[in-house]
Coordinates of C-alpha atoms (C1' of nucleotides) in Angstrom, one line a residue:
Chain A
M1 CA -3.3 52.4 -25.6
G2 CA -6.8 51.4 -25.9
N3 CA -7.1 48.4 -28.1
L4 CA -4.5 49.2 -30.7
K5 CA -3.1 45.8 -31.7
I6 CA 0.5 44.9 -32.3
K7 CA -0.6 43.5 -35.7
E8 CA -1.8 47.0 -36.7
L9 CA 1.7 48.4 -36.0
D10 CA 3.1 45.7 -38.3
S11 CA 0.6 46.7 -40.9
I12 CA 1.9 50.3 -41.0
G13 CA 5.6 49.3 -41.1
Y14 CA 6.5 49.3 -37.4
V15 CA 7.9 45.8 -37.5
D16 CA 11.1 46.1 -35.5
N17 CA 10.6 45.1 -31.9
R18 CA 12.7 47.9 -30.4
L19 CA 10.6 50.4 -32.5
K20 CA 7.4 48.7 -31.3
S21 CA 8.3 48.9 -27.6
I22 CA 9.1 52.6 -27.9
V23 CA 5.8 53.2 -29.7
I24 CA 3.9 51.3 -27.0
N25 CA 5.6 53.2 -24.2
T26 CA 5.0 56.6 -25.9
I27 CA 1.4 55.8 -26.4
A28 CA 0.9 54.7 -22.8
K29 CA 2.6 57.8 -21.5
H30 CA 1.4 60.6 -23.9
F31 CA -1.4 59.4 -26.1
K32 CA -3.7 57.8 -23.6
H33 CA -6.7 59.9 -24.7
H34 CA -6.1 59.6 -28.5
T35 CA -8.3 57.4 -30.6
N36 CA -6.6 54.5 -32.4
E37 CA -7.3 56.2 -35.7
D38 CA -5.5 59.3 -34.6
I39 CA -2.5 57.4 -33.2
I40 CA -2.2 55.4 -36.5
S41 CA -2.3 58.5 -38.6
I42 CA 0.4 60.1 -36.3
L43 CA 2.6 57.0 -36.6
I44 CA 2.2 57.0 -40.4
H45 CA 3.2 60.6 -40.5
I46 CA 6.3 59.9 -38.4
R47 CA 7.2 56.9 -40.5
D48 CA 7.0 59.0 -43.7
N49 CA 8.6 62.1 -42.3
P50 CA 10.9 61.1 -39.5
D51 CA 13.3 64.0 -40.0
T52 CA 10.6 66.5 -39.2
Y53 CA 10.0 64.9 -35.7
V54 CA 13.6 64.7 -34.5
N55 CA 13.2 67.9 -32.4
D56 CA 9.7 67.0 -31.1
A57 CA 9.7 66.5 -27.3
I58 CA 7.5 63.4 -27.4
K59 CA 7.7 62.0 -30.9
S60 CA 11.5 62.3 -31.4
K61 CA 12.1 59.0 -29.7
I62 CA 9.9 57.2 -32.2
A63 CA 11.4 59.2 -35.1
L64 CA 15.0 58.5 -34.1
A65 CA 14.3 54.8 -33.6
F66 CA 12.5 54.7 -37.0
I67 CA 15.4 56.4 -38.7
S68 CA 17.9 54.0 -37.2
E69 CA 15.7 51.0 -38.0
K70 CA 15.1 52.3 -41.6
H71 CA 18.8 52.5 -42.2
D72 CA 19.3 49.1 -40.6
L73 CA 21.8 50.7 -38.1
P74 CA 22.8 49.3 -34.8
A75 CA 21.4 51.1 -31.8
N76 CA 24.5 53.2 -31.3
E77 CA 25.0 54.3 -34.9
Y78 CA 23.3 57.5 -36.2
Q79 CA 22.8 59.3 -39.4
L80 CA 22.9 63.1 -39.8
M81 CA 19.6 64.9 -40.4
Q82 CA 18.7 66.9 -43.5
T83 CA 16.2 69.1 -41.6
L84 CA 17.4 72.5 -40.8
T85 CA 17.7 73.0 -37.1
P86 CA 17.3 76.7 -36.1
I87 CA 20.5 78.7 -35.9
K88 CA 21.2 82.3 -35.4
I89 CA 24.6 83.8 -36.2
Y90 CA 25.8 87.1 -34.7
G91 CA 28.4 89.1 -36.6
A92 CA 28.4 86.6 -39.5
D93 CA 30.6 88.8 -41.7
E94 CA 33.5 88.4 -39.3
I95 CA 33.2 84.7 -38.9
E96 CA 35.2 82.3 -41.0
D97 CA 33.4 79.8 -43.2
A98 CA 35.0 76.8 -41.5
A99 CA 33.3 77.7 -38.2
K100 CA 29.9 78.1 -39.8
Q101 CA 30.4 74.7 -41.5
Q102 CA 31.3 73.1 -38.2
M103 CA 28.2 74.6 -36.6
A104 CA 26.0 73.4 -39.5
L105 CA 27.4 69.9 -39.0
A106 CA 26.7 70.0 -35.3
L107 CA 23.1 71.1 -36.0
S108 CA 22.6 68.1 -38.3
L109 CA 23.0 65.7 -35.3
P110 CA 19.8 63.9 -34.5
I111 CA 20.1 65.2 -30.8
S112 CA 20.5 68.8 -31.8
I113 CA 17.6 71.2 -31.1
Q114 CA 18.9 74.7 -31.6
G115 CA 22.2 76.5 -32.1
A116 CA 23.8 79.9 -32.2
L117 CA 27.2 81.2 -33.2
M118 CA 28.7 84.1 -31.3
P119 CA 30.5 87.0 -33.1
D120 CA 34.0 85.8 -31.8
A121 CA 33.5 82.3 -33.4
H122 CA 36.3 80.5 -35.1
S123 CA 36.8 76.8 -35.9
G124 CA 37.8 74.4 -33.1
Y125 CA 37.8 70.6 -32.7
G126 CA 34.2 69.3 -32.9
L127 CA 32.0 72.3 -32.1
P128 CA 33.5 75.6 -33.1
I129 CA 34.8 78.0 -30.4
G130 CA 32.0 80.5 -30.0
G131 CA 29.4 77.8 -30.7
V132 CA 26.3 77.3 -28.6
L133 CA 24.3 74.1 -29.0
A134 CA 21.1 72.8 -27.4
T135 CA 20.7 69.1 -27.4
R136 CA 18.1 66.7 -26.1
N137 CA 19.3 64.7 -23.0
A138 CA 22.8 64.2 -24.3
V139 CA 26.1 65.9 -23.7
I140 CA 28.9 66.2 -26.3
P141 CA 32.3 66.2 -24.5
Y142 CA 33.8 68.2 -27.5
G143 CA 30.9 70.6 -27.3
V144 CA 32.2 71.6 -23.9
G145 CA 35.9 71.5 -24.9
M146 CA 39.2 70.3 -23.5
D147 CA 39.4 73.0 -20.8
I148 CA 36.2 72.2 -18.9
G149 CA 35.1 75.2 -16.8
C150 CA 37.5 77.6 -18.5
R151 CA 36.2 80.9 -17.0
M152 CA 36.5 84.5 -16.0
T153 CA 36.6 86.1 -12.6
L154 CA 36.6 89.9 -12.0
T155 CA 37.0 91.4 -8.6
I156 CA 36.2 95.1 -8.3
I157 CA 38.5 96.4 -5.6
D158 CA 38.1 99.1 -3.0
A159 CA 41.0 101.2 -4.3
D160 CA 41.5 103.8 -7.1
E161 CA 44.1 104.5 -9.7
K162 CA 46.4 106.1 -7.2
F163 CA 47.0 102.7 -5.5
L164 CA 47.8 101.1 -8.8
N165 CA 50.3 103.8 -9.7
R166 CA 51.9 104.1 -6.2
Y167 CA 52.3 100.3 -5.7
D168 CA 53.1 99.5 -9.3
H169 CA 56.4 97.7 -8.3
Q170 CA 54.8 95.6 -5.5
I171 CA 51.9 94.6 -7.8
K172 CA 54.3 93.4 -10.4
K173 CA 56.2 91.4 -7.8
V174 CA 53.1 89.8 -6.4
L175 CA 51.8 89.0 -9.9
F176 CA 55.0 87.1 -10.4
S177 CA 55.4 85.4 -7.0
D178 CA 51.7 84.6 -6.1
T179 CA 50.6 83.2 -9.4
H180 CA 51.8 80.1 -11.3
F181 CA 51.4 79.5 -15.0
G182 CA 52.2 76.6 -17.2
M183 CA 52.9 73.0 -16.6
E184 CA 55.9 72.6 -14.4
G185 CA 56.2 73.5 -10.7
G186 CA 53.5 75.2 -8.7
L187 CA 52.8 77.8 -6.2
A188 CA 55.3 78.4 -3.3
V189 CA 52.6 78.3 -0.7
A190 CA 50.3 75.2 -0.3
Q191 CA 46.7 76.0 -1.3
Y192 CA 43.5 74.9 0.3
H193 CA 39.9 75.1 -0.8
E194 CA 36.9 73.1 0.3
V195 CA 36.5 71.7 -3.2
L196 CA 39.5 69.4 -2.4
D197 CA 37.3 67.7 0.2
D198 CA 34.4 67.2 -2.3
S199 CA 33.1 63.6 -2.1
R200 CA 32.7 63.6 -5.9
F201 CA 36.5 63.0 -6.0
K202 CA 35.6 59.5 -4.8
A203 CA 32.9 58.9 -7.4
T204 CA 34.9 57.3 -10.2
P205 CA 38.3 55.6 -10.5
L206 CA 39.4 58.5 -12.9
L207 CA 38.5 61.2 -10.3
K208 CA 40.2 59.3 -7.6
K209 CA 43.3 59.2 -9.7
L210 CA 43.1 62.9 -10.5
H211 CA 42.6 64.1 -6.9
G212 CA 46.4 64.4 -6.2
K213 CA 46.9 66.5 -9.4
A214 CA 44.0 68.7 -8.4
I215 CA 45.6 69.3 -4.9
K216 CA 48.9 70.3 -6.5
Q217 CA 47.4 72.6 -9.2
L218 CA 44.9 74.4 -7.0
G219 CA 45.3 78.2 -7.5
T220 CA 47.4 78.0 -10.6
S221 CA 46.7 79.2 -14.1
G222 CA 47.3 77.5 -17.4
S223 CA 49.0 78.6 -20.5
G224 CA 48.1 80.0 -23.9
N225 CA 45.5 82.8 -23.5
H226 CA 45.2 82.4 -19.7
F227 CA 46.0 85.5 -17.7
V228 CA 45.9 87.3 -14.3
E229 CA 45.8 91.0 -14.6
F230 CA 45.3 94.2 -12.6
G231 CA 43.7 97.2 -14.3
M232 CA 41.1 99.9 -13.9
I233 CA 37.3 99.4 -14.5
K234 CA 35.0 102.3 -15.2
L235 CA 31.5 101.3 -14.3
A236 CA 28.5 102.6 -16.2
D237 CA 26.2 105.1 -14.5
N238 CA 23.1 103.2 -13.2
N239 CA 24.9 99.9 -13.6
T240 CA 23.1 96.8 -12.3
L241 CA 25.8 96.1 -9.7
G242 CA 24.5 98.9 -7.5
L243 CA 27.9 100.5 -7.3
P244 CA 28.6 104.2 -8.1
G245 CA 29.6 104.7 -11.8
N246 CA 33.2 105.4 -10.8
S247 CA 36.6 104.1 -11.8
Y248 CA 37.9 101.2 -9.6
M249 CA 41.0 99.2 -9.5
A250 CA 40.1 95.6 -10.5
L251 CA 41.6 92.1 -10.8
L252 CA 40.7 90.0 -13.7
S253 CA 41.6 86.3 -14.3
H254 CA 41.1 83.8 -17.1
S255 CA 41.8 80.1 -16.7
G256 CA 40.2 76.7 -16.3
S257 CA 40.3 73.4 -14.6
R258 CA 44.0 72.5 -15.4
G259 CA 44.9 68.8 -15.6
L260 CA 41.7 67.7 -13.8
G261 CA 39.4 68.9 -16.6
A262 CA 41.8 68.0 -19.4
N263 CA 41.9 64.4 -18.3
I264 CA 38.2 64.2 -17.8
A265 CA 37.6 65.7 -21.3
R266 CA 40.1 63.3 -22.9
H267 CA 38.7 60.2 -21.2
Y268 CA 35.0 60.9 -21.9
T269 CA 35.6 62.1 -25.5
Q270 CA 37.1 58.7 -26.1
V271 CA 34.2 56.9 -24.4
A272 CA 31.7 59.0 -26.5
M273 CA 33.6 58.2 -29.7
D274 CA 33.7 54.5 -28.9
T275 CA 30.0 54.2 -28.0
C276 CA 28.3 56.7 -30.4
K277 CA 29.1 56.1 -34.0
L278 CA 28.6 58.9 -36.5
P279 CA 29.6 59.6 -40.1
R280 CA 33.3 60.2 -40.1
Q281 CA 33.2 64.0 -40.4
A282 CA 30.9 64.3 -37.4
Q283 CA 32.6 61.7 -35.2
P284 CA 34.3 64.3 -32.9
L285 CA 30.7 65.4 -32.0
A286 CA 30.0 62.0 -30.5
W287 CA 27.7 62.3 -27.5
L288 CA 26.9 60.6 -24.2
N289 CA 23.3 60.0 -23.5
L290 CA 22.6 61.4 -20.0
D291 CA 20.5 58.3 -19.0
T292 CA 23.6 56.1 -19.4
E293 CA 26.2 55.5 -16.7
A294 CA 29.0 57.1 -18.8
G295 CA 26.8 60.2 -19.4
Q296 CA 26.1 60.6 -15.7
E297 CA 29.8 60.1 -14.9
Y298 CA 30.8 62.8 -17.3
W299 CA 28.1 65.1 -16.0
L300 CA 29.3 64.7 -12.4
S301 CA 33.0 65.0 -13.5
M302 CA 32.3 68.0 -15.6
N303 CA 30.5 69.8 -12.8
L304 CA 33.3 69.0 -10.4
A305 CA 35.9 70.3 -12.9
G306 CA 33.8 73.5 -13.1
D307 CA 33.8 73.9 -9.4
Y308 CA 37.5 73.2 -9.3
A309 CA 38.1 75.9 -11.9
R310 CA 36.1 78.3 -9.8
A311 CA 38.1 77.4 -6.7
C312 CA 41.4 78.1 -8.6
H313 CA 40.1 81.6 -9.4
D314 CA 39.0 82.0 -5.8
R315 CA 42.5 81.2 -4.6
I316 CA 44.2 83.5 -7.1
H317 CA 42.0 86.4 -6.1
A318 CA 42.3 85.7 -2.4
N319 CA 46.1 85.3 -2.5
L320 CA 46.7 88.5 -4.5
L321 CA 44.3 90.7 -2.5
K322 CA 45.6 89.5 0.8
T323 CA 49.3 90.1 -0.1
L324 CA 48.5 93.6 -1.3
G325 CA 46.1 94.3 1.6
L326 CA 43.2 95.1 -0.7
K327 CA 39.4 94.6 -0.1
A328 CA 36.9 93.4 -2.7
L329 CA 33.8 95.4 -3.4
H330 CA 32.2 93.1 -5.9
K331 CA 32.9 89.8 -7.7
T332 CA 31.7 88.7 -11.2
E333 CA 32.4 85.3 -12.6
N334 CA 31.3 83.0 -15.4
H335 CA 32.2 79.7 -17.1
H336 CA 32.6 80.0 -20.8
N337 CA 33.4 76.3 -21.6
F338 CA 30.6 74.3 -20.0
A339 CA 27.2 72.6 -20.4
W340 CA 24.1 73.3 -18.4
R341 CA 20.6 71.9 -18.2
E342 CA 18.3 74.8 -19.1
K343 CA 14.8 75.5 -20.4
L344 CA 14.4 76.6 -24.0
A345 CA 12.0 79.4 -25.0
D346 CA 9.2 76.8 -25.5
G347 CA 9.7 75.4 -22.0
A348 CA 11.4 72.2 -23.1
E349 CA 14.4 71.1 -21.2
A350 CA 17.7 70.9 -23.1
I351 CA 21.4 70.5 -22.5
I352 CA 23.0 73.9 -23.5
H353 CA 26.7 73.6 -24.6
R354 CA 28.6 76.8 -24.5
K355 CA 32.1 76.2 -26.0
G356 CA 33.6 79.7 -25.8
A357 CA 30.4 81.5 -25.0
T358 CA 29.3 83.6 -22.0
P359 CA 26.0 82.8 -20.4
A360 CA 23.8 85.8 -20.8
H361 CA 20.4 85.2 -19.3
E362 CA 18.3 88.3 -18.4
G363 CA 20.4 90.3 -15.9
E364 CA 23.1 87.7 -15.6
L365 CA 26.6 89.3 -15.2
G366 CA 29.5 88.1 -17.3
I367 CA 33.0 89.2 -18.5
I368 CA 34.1 89.4 -22.1
P369 CA 37.8 90.0 -22.4
G370 CA 39.5 91.6 -25.4
S371 CA 43.3 91.0 -25.3
M372 CA 46.3 92.0 -23.2
A373 CA 46.2 95.6 -24.6
T374 CA 42.5 96.1 -25.3
P375 CA 39.4 96.4 -22.9
A376 CA 37.4 93.7 -21.3
Y377 CA 33.7 94.3 -20.8
L378 CA 31.6 93.6 -17.8
V379 CA 28.2 92.8 -19.2
A380 CA 24.6 92.0 -18.2
G381 CA 22.7 89.5 -20.3
K382 CA 19.5 90.5 -22.1
G383 CA 18.1 86.9 -22.1
N384 CA 17.9 86.7 -25.9
T385 CA 16.5 83.3 -26.7
D386 CA 17.8 83.3 -30.3
S387 CA 21.3 83.3 -28.9
L388 CA 20.2 80.6 -26.3
N389 CA 20.9 83.2 -23.7
S390 CA 24.6 83.6 -24.7
A391 CA 27.2 86.1 -25.8
S392 CA 30.8 85.9 -27.1
H393 CA 33.5 84.8 -24.7
G394 CA 36.1 87.3 -25.9
A395 CA 37.2 89.1 -29.1
G396 CA 38.0 85.8 -30.8
R397 CA 41.1 84.8 -32.7
A398 CA 41.7 86.6 -36.0
M399 CA 44.9 84.7 -36.6
S400 CA 46.0 81.1 -35.9
R401 CA 48.7 80.8 -33.2
Q402 CA 51.3 80.2 -36.0
E403 CA 50.2 83.2 -38.0
A404 CA 50.3 85.3 -34.8
K405 CA 53.8 84.2 -34.0
A406 CA 55.0 84.9 -37.6
S407 CA 53.4 88.3 -37.8
M408 CA 54.7 89.9 -34.7
T409 CA 58.2 90.8 -33.3
G410 CA 59.2 91.5 -29.8
S411 CA 59.9 95.1 -30.4
A412 CA 56.5 95.7 -32.2
L413 CA 54.7 94.1 -29.3
K414 CA 56.6 96.3 -26.9
K415 CA 55.4 99.3 -28.8
T416 CA 51.8 98.1 -28.8
L417 CA 51.9 97.5 -25.1
A418 CA 53.6 100.9 -24.4
A419 CA 50.9 102.7 -26.4
A420 CA 48.2 101.0 -24.4
G421 CA 50.0 101.7 -21.1
V422 CA 50.3 98.0 -20.3
T423 CA 53.1 96.1 -18.6
L424 CA 53.3 92.4 -19.6
I425 CA 55.0 89.8 -17.4
G426 CA 55.6 86.6 -19.3
G427 CA 53.3 86.2 -22.3
S428 CA 53.9 85.2 -25.9
M429 CA 53.7 86.5 -29.5
E430 CA 50.8 84.1 -30.1
E431 CA 48.7 86.2 -27.8
N432 CA 49.6 89.6 -29.3
P433 CA 46.6 91.9 -29.6
S434 CA 46.6 92.0 -33.4
A435 CA 46.0 88.2 -33.4
Y436 CA 42.5 89.0 -32.1
K437 CA 39.5 90.5 -33.7
N438 CA 38.6 94.0 -32.7
I439 CA 36.7 93.7 -29.4
E440 CA 34.7 96.9 -30.2
A441 CA 33.4 95.3 -33.4
V442 CA 32.6 92.1 -31.6
M443 CA 30.7 94.0 -28.9
A444 CA 28.8 96.0 -31.6
A445 CA 27.6 92.7 -33.1
Q446 CA 26.0 91.6 -29.9
T447 CA 24.1 94.6 -28.6
N448 CA 21.0 92.5 -28.6
L449 CA 22.6 89.9 -26.3
V450 CA 24.3 92.0 -23.6
S451 CA 24.4 95.5 -22.2
I452 CA 27.7 96.9 -21.1
Q453 CA 28.0 97.6 -17.3
G454 CA 31.6 98.5 -17.2
K455 CA 34.8 98.8 -19.2
F456 CA 38.0 97.3 -17.8
M457 CA 41.4 98.3 -19.2
P458 CA 44.4 96.0 -18.3
R459 CA 47.5 97.7 -16.8
I460 CA 49.7 94.9 -15.4
V461 CA 49.2 91.6 -17.2
R462 CA 50.7 88.2 -16.1
M463 CA 50.7 85.4 -18.6
N464 CA 52.6 82.2 -19.2
N465 CA 56.1 82.5 -20.7
E466 CA 56.4 81.5 -24.4
Chain B
dA1 C1' 43.5 73.5 -23.2
dT2 C1' 46.8 69.4 -21.4
dG3 C1' 53.1 66.8 -17.6
dT4 C1' 50.5 67.4 -25.3
dC5 C1' 50.0 58.6 -24.9
dC6 C1' 51.0 56.2 -17.6

DNA sequence: ATGTCC
C-alpha cells in the first residue's frame, strides 16, 4: 500500500484493529496502484456512507466491518441495512403482503445482493416460499428450506393414451404398491442407488448418523404436497427437447430429501442462529459464512441431500417404469429448494437461494406443477437476470392448510376430480385444487421468465393419505 | 417438509 501510514488510518476514523487489518489487506490486494490520496478519499467515503458499499464486491468487507465497529457490535452481530437492494416481483397483485415483507426483510441483510419474488410466492419461515435471494459468500439454511432438494422429475414415456386407458387398473395398483408416502414403513423391495455409497456420508458425525435413515427411505416420497402421478403431456411443436410435438404418456414426481435433508436443515439452522446474531425479526435468516467450517459442512451436506433427493426420484421412476414395462424417451428434473453458486449479470459470484423457485437459465428445462387436477408445465428458461434466472415452482398456495381443510368436503373434491378426469389415490383436503392459485394466471405472470414446451395433465395421482 | 425434541 505504498507508504500509507497506520497513523493516517487513525486520523480518518479507522481506529479499530480488525477494521485496520481488513483495510490493509484490501489495499494490498485491490488498490496497489492507487495513490494514498485516492485511497484516503475512498476510505472516507466508505466511512461516511457504509450502507452504499455493502453490495460492492471489493469494498463491502470494509463497509461491513465499519458498520459493525460503528455500532460497537461483536463480530458475529449484524444490523439490517437501510439501502434498497434490487428486487423484482412477478405477479405482485396475486402475492400476499406478508410474503413481500419477508422478502424486504431478507433484502436488508448485509449479505444480500439481489432478490426476486416469483408469482406463486407466499409467506414461509425465514425467506418466503417463491423467494429468490442472492447473497455474498454466505448461505442461509432457511433460505433453502426444511426440505433440501425438494424437486420435480418428469419422464416422457414411449407410450400413448391407449396404454394409459387400457392398463388403468394395473397403473393404479403399481402406484400403490411401488411407491411409499409418509413417515411410517417403507417400500417392500429394498432399494439401491450409488448415492448410498457416497463418501460424503462419512464427512461429518451428523451425516454418519443419518446414513441408515437414508438407506431405509431411498425411493420413498414424503407427505403434504408430494406426489407421484401418471398423465399425458402434449409437447409444443418445435419444442427444445427435439421430440415431435405429440401427446405422450408421462410420469411426474414431486418430493425431496426426506429425513436426511430435514435433519441437516434443522441442525444447521440452529448452528446459524447460534453464531449469526440478527435483530429478532430477522433471526430466522441467520446465515453461515462459506469460509467457515460450519458453512462448508452445510454446503457439503446440502449438496448430498440434493443428490439423495434426485436418487429417490430416480428409484421411483425406475421402479414404476420397470413394473409396467415402459420405456423412457426423455427426462426433465429440477430442484426447487436449493442454493447454488452462480454468476450474477455483472459477473460477480453469488450464492443464489431458490426456496420454492425453479432454475430458469437460458434454455434450462424445468417443471412447474399446478395441482392434482390442473396442468403442470414443462418449461424452458429465458435466462432473465432480473428474476435471477428463476421462475415459480408451482401455482402457489392460495389458502393455508387449515383454510383448505375447512373449505372442502370429500364429495366436492370427488366432483372436482371427476370433472378433471383424475383418479386420486390417497391425498388430503389440504391439497385440494382450490387451495392453490390458478396455474394459468401464474404462468401468465412469468412469460418473461420461461417459455412453455409442454403441458402435462395428471390422470392417476398418488399422494400421502391424510 | 420432518419418526414434528434421541
